[in-house]
Tab-separated table of C-alpha atoms in Angstrom:
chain	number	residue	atom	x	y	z
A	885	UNK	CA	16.602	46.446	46.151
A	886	UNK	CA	16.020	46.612	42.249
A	887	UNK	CA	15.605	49.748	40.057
A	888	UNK	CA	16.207	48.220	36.826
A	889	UNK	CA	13.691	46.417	34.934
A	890	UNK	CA	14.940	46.269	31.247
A	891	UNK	CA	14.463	43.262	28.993
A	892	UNK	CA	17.340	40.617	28.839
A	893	UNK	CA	18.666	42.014	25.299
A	894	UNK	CA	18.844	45.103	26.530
A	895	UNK	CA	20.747	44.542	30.057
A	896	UNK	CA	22.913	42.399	27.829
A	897	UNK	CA	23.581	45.655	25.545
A	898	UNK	CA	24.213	47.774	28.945
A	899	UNK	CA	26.675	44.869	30.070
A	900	UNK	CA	28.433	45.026	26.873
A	901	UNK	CA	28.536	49.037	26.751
A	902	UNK	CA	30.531	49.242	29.996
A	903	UNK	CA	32.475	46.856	29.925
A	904	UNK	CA	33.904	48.947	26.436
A	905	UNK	CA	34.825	52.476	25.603
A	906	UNK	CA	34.315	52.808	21.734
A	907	UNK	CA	32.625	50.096	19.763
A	908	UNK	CA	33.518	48.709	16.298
A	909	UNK	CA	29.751	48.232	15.406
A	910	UNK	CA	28.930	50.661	12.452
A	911	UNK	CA	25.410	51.967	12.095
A	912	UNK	CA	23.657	54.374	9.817
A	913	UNK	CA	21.393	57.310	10.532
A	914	UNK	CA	17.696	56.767	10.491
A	915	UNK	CA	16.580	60.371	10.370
A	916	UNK	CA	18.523	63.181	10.347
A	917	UNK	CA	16.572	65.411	11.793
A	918	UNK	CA	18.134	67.195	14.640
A	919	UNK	CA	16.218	66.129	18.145
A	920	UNK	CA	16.019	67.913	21.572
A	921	UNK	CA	17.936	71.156	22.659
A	922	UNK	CA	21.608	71.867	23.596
A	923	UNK	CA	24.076	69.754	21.754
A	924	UNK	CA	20.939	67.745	19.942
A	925	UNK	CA	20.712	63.803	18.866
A	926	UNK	CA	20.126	61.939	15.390
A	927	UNK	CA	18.630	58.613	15.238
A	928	UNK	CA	20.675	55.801	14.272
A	929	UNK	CA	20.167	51.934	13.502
A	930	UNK	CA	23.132	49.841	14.341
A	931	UNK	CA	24.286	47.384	11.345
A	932	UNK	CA	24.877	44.193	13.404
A	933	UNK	CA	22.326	44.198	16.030
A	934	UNK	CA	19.247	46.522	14.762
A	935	UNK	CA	18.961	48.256	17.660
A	936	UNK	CA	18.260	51.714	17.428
A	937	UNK	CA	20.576	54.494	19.558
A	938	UNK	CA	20.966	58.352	19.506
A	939	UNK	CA	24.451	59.885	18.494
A	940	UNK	CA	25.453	63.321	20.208
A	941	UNK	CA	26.218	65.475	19.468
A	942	UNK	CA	24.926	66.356	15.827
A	943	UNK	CA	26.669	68.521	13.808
A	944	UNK	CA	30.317	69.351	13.685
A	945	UNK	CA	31.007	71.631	16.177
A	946	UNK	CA	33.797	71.289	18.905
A	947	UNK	CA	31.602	73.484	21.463
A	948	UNK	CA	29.608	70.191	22.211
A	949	UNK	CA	32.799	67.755	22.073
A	950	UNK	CA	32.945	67.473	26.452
A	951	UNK	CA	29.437	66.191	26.172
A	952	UNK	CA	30.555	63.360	24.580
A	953	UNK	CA	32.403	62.414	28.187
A	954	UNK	CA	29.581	63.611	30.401
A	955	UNK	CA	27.026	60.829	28.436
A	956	UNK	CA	30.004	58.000	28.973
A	957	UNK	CA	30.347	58.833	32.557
A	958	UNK	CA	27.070	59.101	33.574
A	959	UNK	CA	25.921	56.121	31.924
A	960	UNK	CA	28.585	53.857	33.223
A	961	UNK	CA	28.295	55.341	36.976
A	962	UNK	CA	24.556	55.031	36.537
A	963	UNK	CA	24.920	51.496	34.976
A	964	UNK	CA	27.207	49.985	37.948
A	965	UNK	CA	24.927	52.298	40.690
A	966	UNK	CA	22.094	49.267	39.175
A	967	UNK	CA	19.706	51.992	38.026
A	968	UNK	CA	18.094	52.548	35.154
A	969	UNK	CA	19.789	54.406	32.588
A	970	UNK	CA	20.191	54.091	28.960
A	971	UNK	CA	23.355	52.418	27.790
A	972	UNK	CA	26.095	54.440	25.824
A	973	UNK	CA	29.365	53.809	24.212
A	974	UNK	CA	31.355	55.441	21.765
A	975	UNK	CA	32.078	55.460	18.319
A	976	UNK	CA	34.127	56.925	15.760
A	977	UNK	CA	32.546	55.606	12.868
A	978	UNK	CA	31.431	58.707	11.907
A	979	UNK	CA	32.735	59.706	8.494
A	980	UNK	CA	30.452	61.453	5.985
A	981	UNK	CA	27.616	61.400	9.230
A	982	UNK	CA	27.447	64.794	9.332
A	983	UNK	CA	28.417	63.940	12.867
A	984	UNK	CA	31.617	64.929	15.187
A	985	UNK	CA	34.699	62.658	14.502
A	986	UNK	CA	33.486	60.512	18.230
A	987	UNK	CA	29.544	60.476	19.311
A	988	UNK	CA	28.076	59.263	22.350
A	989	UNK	CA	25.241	56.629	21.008
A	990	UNK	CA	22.627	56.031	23.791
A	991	UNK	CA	20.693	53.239	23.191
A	992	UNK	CA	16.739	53.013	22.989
A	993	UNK	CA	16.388	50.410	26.357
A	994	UNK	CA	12.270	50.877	26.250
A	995	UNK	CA	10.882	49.883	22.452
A	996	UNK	CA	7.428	51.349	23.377
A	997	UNK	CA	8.651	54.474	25.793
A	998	UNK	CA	6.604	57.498	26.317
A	999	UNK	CA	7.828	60.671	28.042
A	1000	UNK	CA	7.602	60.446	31.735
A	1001	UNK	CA	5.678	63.169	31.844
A	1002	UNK	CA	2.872	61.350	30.737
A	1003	UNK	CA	3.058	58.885	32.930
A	1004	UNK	CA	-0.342	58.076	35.237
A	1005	UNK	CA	-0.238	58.633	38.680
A	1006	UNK	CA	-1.025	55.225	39.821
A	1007	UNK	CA	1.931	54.266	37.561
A	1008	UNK	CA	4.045	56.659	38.714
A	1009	UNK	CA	3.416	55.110	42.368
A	1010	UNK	CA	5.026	52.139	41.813
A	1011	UNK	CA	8.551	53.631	40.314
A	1012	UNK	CA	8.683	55.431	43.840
A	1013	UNK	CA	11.919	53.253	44.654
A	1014	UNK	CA	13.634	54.030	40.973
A	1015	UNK	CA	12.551	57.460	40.968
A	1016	UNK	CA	14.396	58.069	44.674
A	1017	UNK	CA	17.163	55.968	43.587
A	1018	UNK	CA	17.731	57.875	40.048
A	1019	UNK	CA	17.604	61.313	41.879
A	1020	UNK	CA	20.725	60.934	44.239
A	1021	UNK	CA	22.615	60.278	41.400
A	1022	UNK	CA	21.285	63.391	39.044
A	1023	UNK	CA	22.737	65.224	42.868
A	1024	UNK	CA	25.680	63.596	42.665
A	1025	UNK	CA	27.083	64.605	39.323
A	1026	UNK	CA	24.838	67.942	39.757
A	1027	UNK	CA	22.596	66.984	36.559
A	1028	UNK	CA	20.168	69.875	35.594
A	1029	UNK	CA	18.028	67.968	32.383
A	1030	UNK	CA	16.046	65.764	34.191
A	1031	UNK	CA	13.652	67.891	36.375
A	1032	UNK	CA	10.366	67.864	35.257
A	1033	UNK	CA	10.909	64.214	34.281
A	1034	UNK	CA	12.521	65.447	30.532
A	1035	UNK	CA	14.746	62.769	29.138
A	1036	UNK	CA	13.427	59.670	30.713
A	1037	UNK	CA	11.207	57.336	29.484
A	1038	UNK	CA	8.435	54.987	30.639
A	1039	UNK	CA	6.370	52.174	29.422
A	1040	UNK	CA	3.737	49.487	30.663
A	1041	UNK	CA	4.267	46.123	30.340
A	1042	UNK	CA	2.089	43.383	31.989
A	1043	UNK	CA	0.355	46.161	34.277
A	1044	UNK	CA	4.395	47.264	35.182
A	1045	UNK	CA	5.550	50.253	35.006
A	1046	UNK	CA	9.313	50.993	34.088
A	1047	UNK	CA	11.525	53.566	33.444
A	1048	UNK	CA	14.763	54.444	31.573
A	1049	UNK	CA	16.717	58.051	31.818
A	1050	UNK	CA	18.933	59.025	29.428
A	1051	UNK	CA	21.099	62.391	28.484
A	1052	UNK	CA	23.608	63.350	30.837
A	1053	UNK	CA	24.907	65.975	28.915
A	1054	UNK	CA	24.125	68.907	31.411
A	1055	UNK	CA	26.162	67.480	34.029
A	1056	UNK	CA	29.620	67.350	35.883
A	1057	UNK	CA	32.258	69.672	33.447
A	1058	UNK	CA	29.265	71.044	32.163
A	1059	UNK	CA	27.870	72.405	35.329
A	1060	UNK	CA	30.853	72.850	37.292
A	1061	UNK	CA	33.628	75.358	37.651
A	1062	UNK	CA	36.845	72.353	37.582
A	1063	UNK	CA	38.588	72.536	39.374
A	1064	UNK	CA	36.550	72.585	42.708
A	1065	UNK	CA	33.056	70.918	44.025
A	1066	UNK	CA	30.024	71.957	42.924
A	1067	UNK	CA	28.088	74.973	43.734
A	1068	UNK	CA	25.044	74.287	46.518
A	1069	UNK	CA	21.981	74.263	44.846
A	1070	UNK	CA	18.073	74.374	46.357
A	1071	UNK	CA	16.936	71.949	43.997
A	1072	UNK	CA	18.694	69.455	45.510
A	1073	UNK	CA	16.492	69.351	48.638
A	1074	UNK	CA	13.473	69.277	47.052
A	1075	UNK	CA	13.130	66.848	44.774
A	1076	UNK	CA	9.961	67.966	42.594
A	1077	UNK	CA	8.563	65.947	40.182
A	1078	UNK	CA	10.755	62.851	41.824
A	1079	UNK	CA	8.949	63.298	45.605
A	1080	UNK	CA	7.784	62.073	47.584
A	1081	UNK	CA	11.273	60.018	48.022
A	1082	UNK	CA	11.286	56.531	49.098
A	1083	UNK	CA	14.057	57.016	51.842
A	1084	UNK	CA	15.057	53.268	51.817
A	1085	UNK	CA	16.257	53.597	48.126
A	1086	UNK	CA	17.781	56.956	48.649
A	1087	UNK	CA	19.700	55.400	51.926
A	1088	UNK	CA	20.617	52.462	49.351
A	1089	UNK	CA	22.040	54.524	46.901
A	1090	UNK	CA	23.626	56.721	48.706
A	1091	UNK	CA	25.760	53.942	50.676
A	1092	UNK	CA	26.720	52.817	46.973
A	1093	UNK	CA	28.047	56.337	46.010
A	1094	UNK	CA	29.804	56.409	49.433
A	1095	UNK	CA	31.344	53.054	49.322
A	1096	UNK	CA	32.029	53.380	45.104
A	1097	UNK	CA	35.774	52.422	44.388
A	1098	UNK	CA	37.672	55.024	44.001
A	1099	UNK	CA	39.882	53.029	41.593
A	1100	UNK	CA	36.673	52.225	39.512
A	1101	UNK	CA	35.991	55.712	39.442
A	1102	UNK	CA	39.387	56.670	38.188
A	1103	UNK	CA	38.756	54.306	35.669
A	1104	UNK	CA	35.513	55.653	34.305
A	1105	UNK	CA	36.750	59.099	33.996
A	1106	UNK	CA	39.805	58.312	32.933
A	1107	UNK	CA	39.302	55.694	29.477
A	1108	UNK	CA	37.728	58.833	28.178
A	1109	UNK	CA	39.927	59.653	25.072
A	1110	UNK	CA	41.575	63.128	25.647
A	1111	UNK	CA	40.283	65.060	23.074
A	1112	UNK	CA	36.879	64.927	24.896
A	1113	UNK	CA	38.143	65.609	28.597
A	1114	UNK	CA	41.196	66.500	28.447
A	1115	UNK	CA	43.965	64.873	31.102
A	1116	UNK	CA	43.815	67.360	33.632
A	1117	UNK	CA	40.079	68.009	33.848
A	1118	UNK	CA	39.868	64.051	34.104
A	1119	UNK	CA	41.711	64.204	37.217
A	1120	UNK	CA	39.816	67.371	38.717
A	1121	UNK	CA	36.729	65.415	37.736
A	1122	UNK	CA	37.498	62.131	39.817
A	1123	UNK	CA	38.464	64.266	42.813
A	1124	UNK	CA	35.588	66.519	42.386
A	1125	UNK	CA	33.292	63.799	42.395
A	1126	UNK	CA	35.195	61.981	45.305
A	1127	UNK	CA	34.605	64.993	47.506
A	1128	UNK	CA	30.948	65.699	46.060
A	1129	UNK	CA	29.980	62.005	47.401
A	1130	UNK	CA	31.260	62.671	50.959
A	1131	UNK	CA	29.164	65.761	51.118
A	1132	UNK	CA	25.627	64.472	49.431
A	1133	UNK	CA	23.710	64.081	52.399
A	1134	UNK	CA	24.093	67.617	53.623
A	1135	UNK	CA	23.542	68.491	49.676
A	1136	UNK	CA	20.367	66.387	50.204
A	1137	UNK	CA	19.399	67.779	53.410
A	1138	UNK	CA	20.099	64.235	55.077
A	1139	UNK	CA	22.867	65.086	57.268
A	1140	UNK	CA	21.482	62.615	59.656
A	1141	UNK	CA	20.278	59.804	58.033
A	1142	UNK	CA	21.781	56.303	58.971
């Protein structure tokens, strides 16, 4: 069942992104201007390949720093769940940036995207299967930027619509009191701008969260350099998450789905 639908550059990008933690690539900022709430984004051009990425957060500030882990993480679990999400990586290339000493950069995957708010209904339709597919994730790491359809993306190419989220900032550390699973929340049984679900992709991605690696997931959480998540809430993190999967389908209200 596929949710992705990104050009061959780009899913080359995403490839290269996880397999990495920090890249060596330097880039320069294309506009300074602060972007979007909470810890905010700059545009920035990347030297060697000219594609364009955001860097988070802007400024200087240490409030924001944990962010920097919650856009890795949810990238790269997004990224091997095969659904669309921007790519990130990080960098410490950074110096005279007016930028933190490491950034998150999350890559532009759709050239010509519009907000998915925007998006037609007929369109909207046909990204039934990413849509359901996207939302047990945001459930799974307890996400709370994407409702509403803020910080995703869409665009039309050859009469197909596809999609690309991005921003996971609001999410795991950020939302939950570590150590300890997350809080139950209504939202997560009705799924709003996202419904009506396609239950064969939920069912899909839910047997990938269930059957994820826990190695791989130790992995994930754990390359993040320290000063972002530090060693401890690393480790409450991966068993957070661990026990989060093995209760999403009562979070989801599908206690008794195959």
């Amino acid at each position: 069942m596929p949710f992705r639908a990104f050009d061959q550059r780009f899913e080359d990008k995403a490839a290269e992104c996880r397999s990495m933690i920090i890249t060596d690539e330097p880039f320069d900022v294309a506009d300074p201007t602060r972007q979007g709430g909470g810890t905010g984004a700059v545009k920035v051009v990347m030297r060697a390949s000219r594609l364009t990425a955001w860097a988070k957060p802007e400024g200087t500030g240490m409030h924001h720093i944990r962010d920097v882990a919650h856009e890795k993480i949810g990238s790269d679990l997004g990224f091997d769940l095969g659904l669309p999400v921007a790519a990130v990586v990080l960098s410490t290339k950074t110096g005279g940036k007016n930028l933190h000493s490491t950034v998150a950069l999350s890559y532009e995957m759709l050239p010509g995207g519009r907000p998915l708010n925007q998006i037609p209904s007929d369109a909207k339709a046909k990204l039934c299967t990413a849509l359901s597919g996207i939302f047990v994730l945001l459930a799974w790491i307890d996400d709370h930027d994407h409702f509403g359809a803020s910080n995703a993306h869409f665009e039309i190419v050859n009469a197909g619509p596809r999609l690309s989220f991005f921003d996971w900032g609001h999410s795991l550390t950020k939302q939950w009191a570590i150590p300890g699973p997350a809080p139950d929340r209504p939202h997560w049984t009705n799924p709003a701008f996202f419904g009506p679900l396609d239950q064969g992709a939920v069912g899909a991605i839910l047997k990938r969260i269930e059957e994820f690696p826990i190695k791989e997931l130790e992995c994930i959480v754990g390359r993040i350099p320290a000063d972002c998540l530090p060693f401890d809430a690393q480790n409450q993190l991966v068993q957070a998450l661990d026990q989060r999967r093995r209760d999403l389908r009562r979070v989801l209200n599908l206690a008794g789905a195959p």
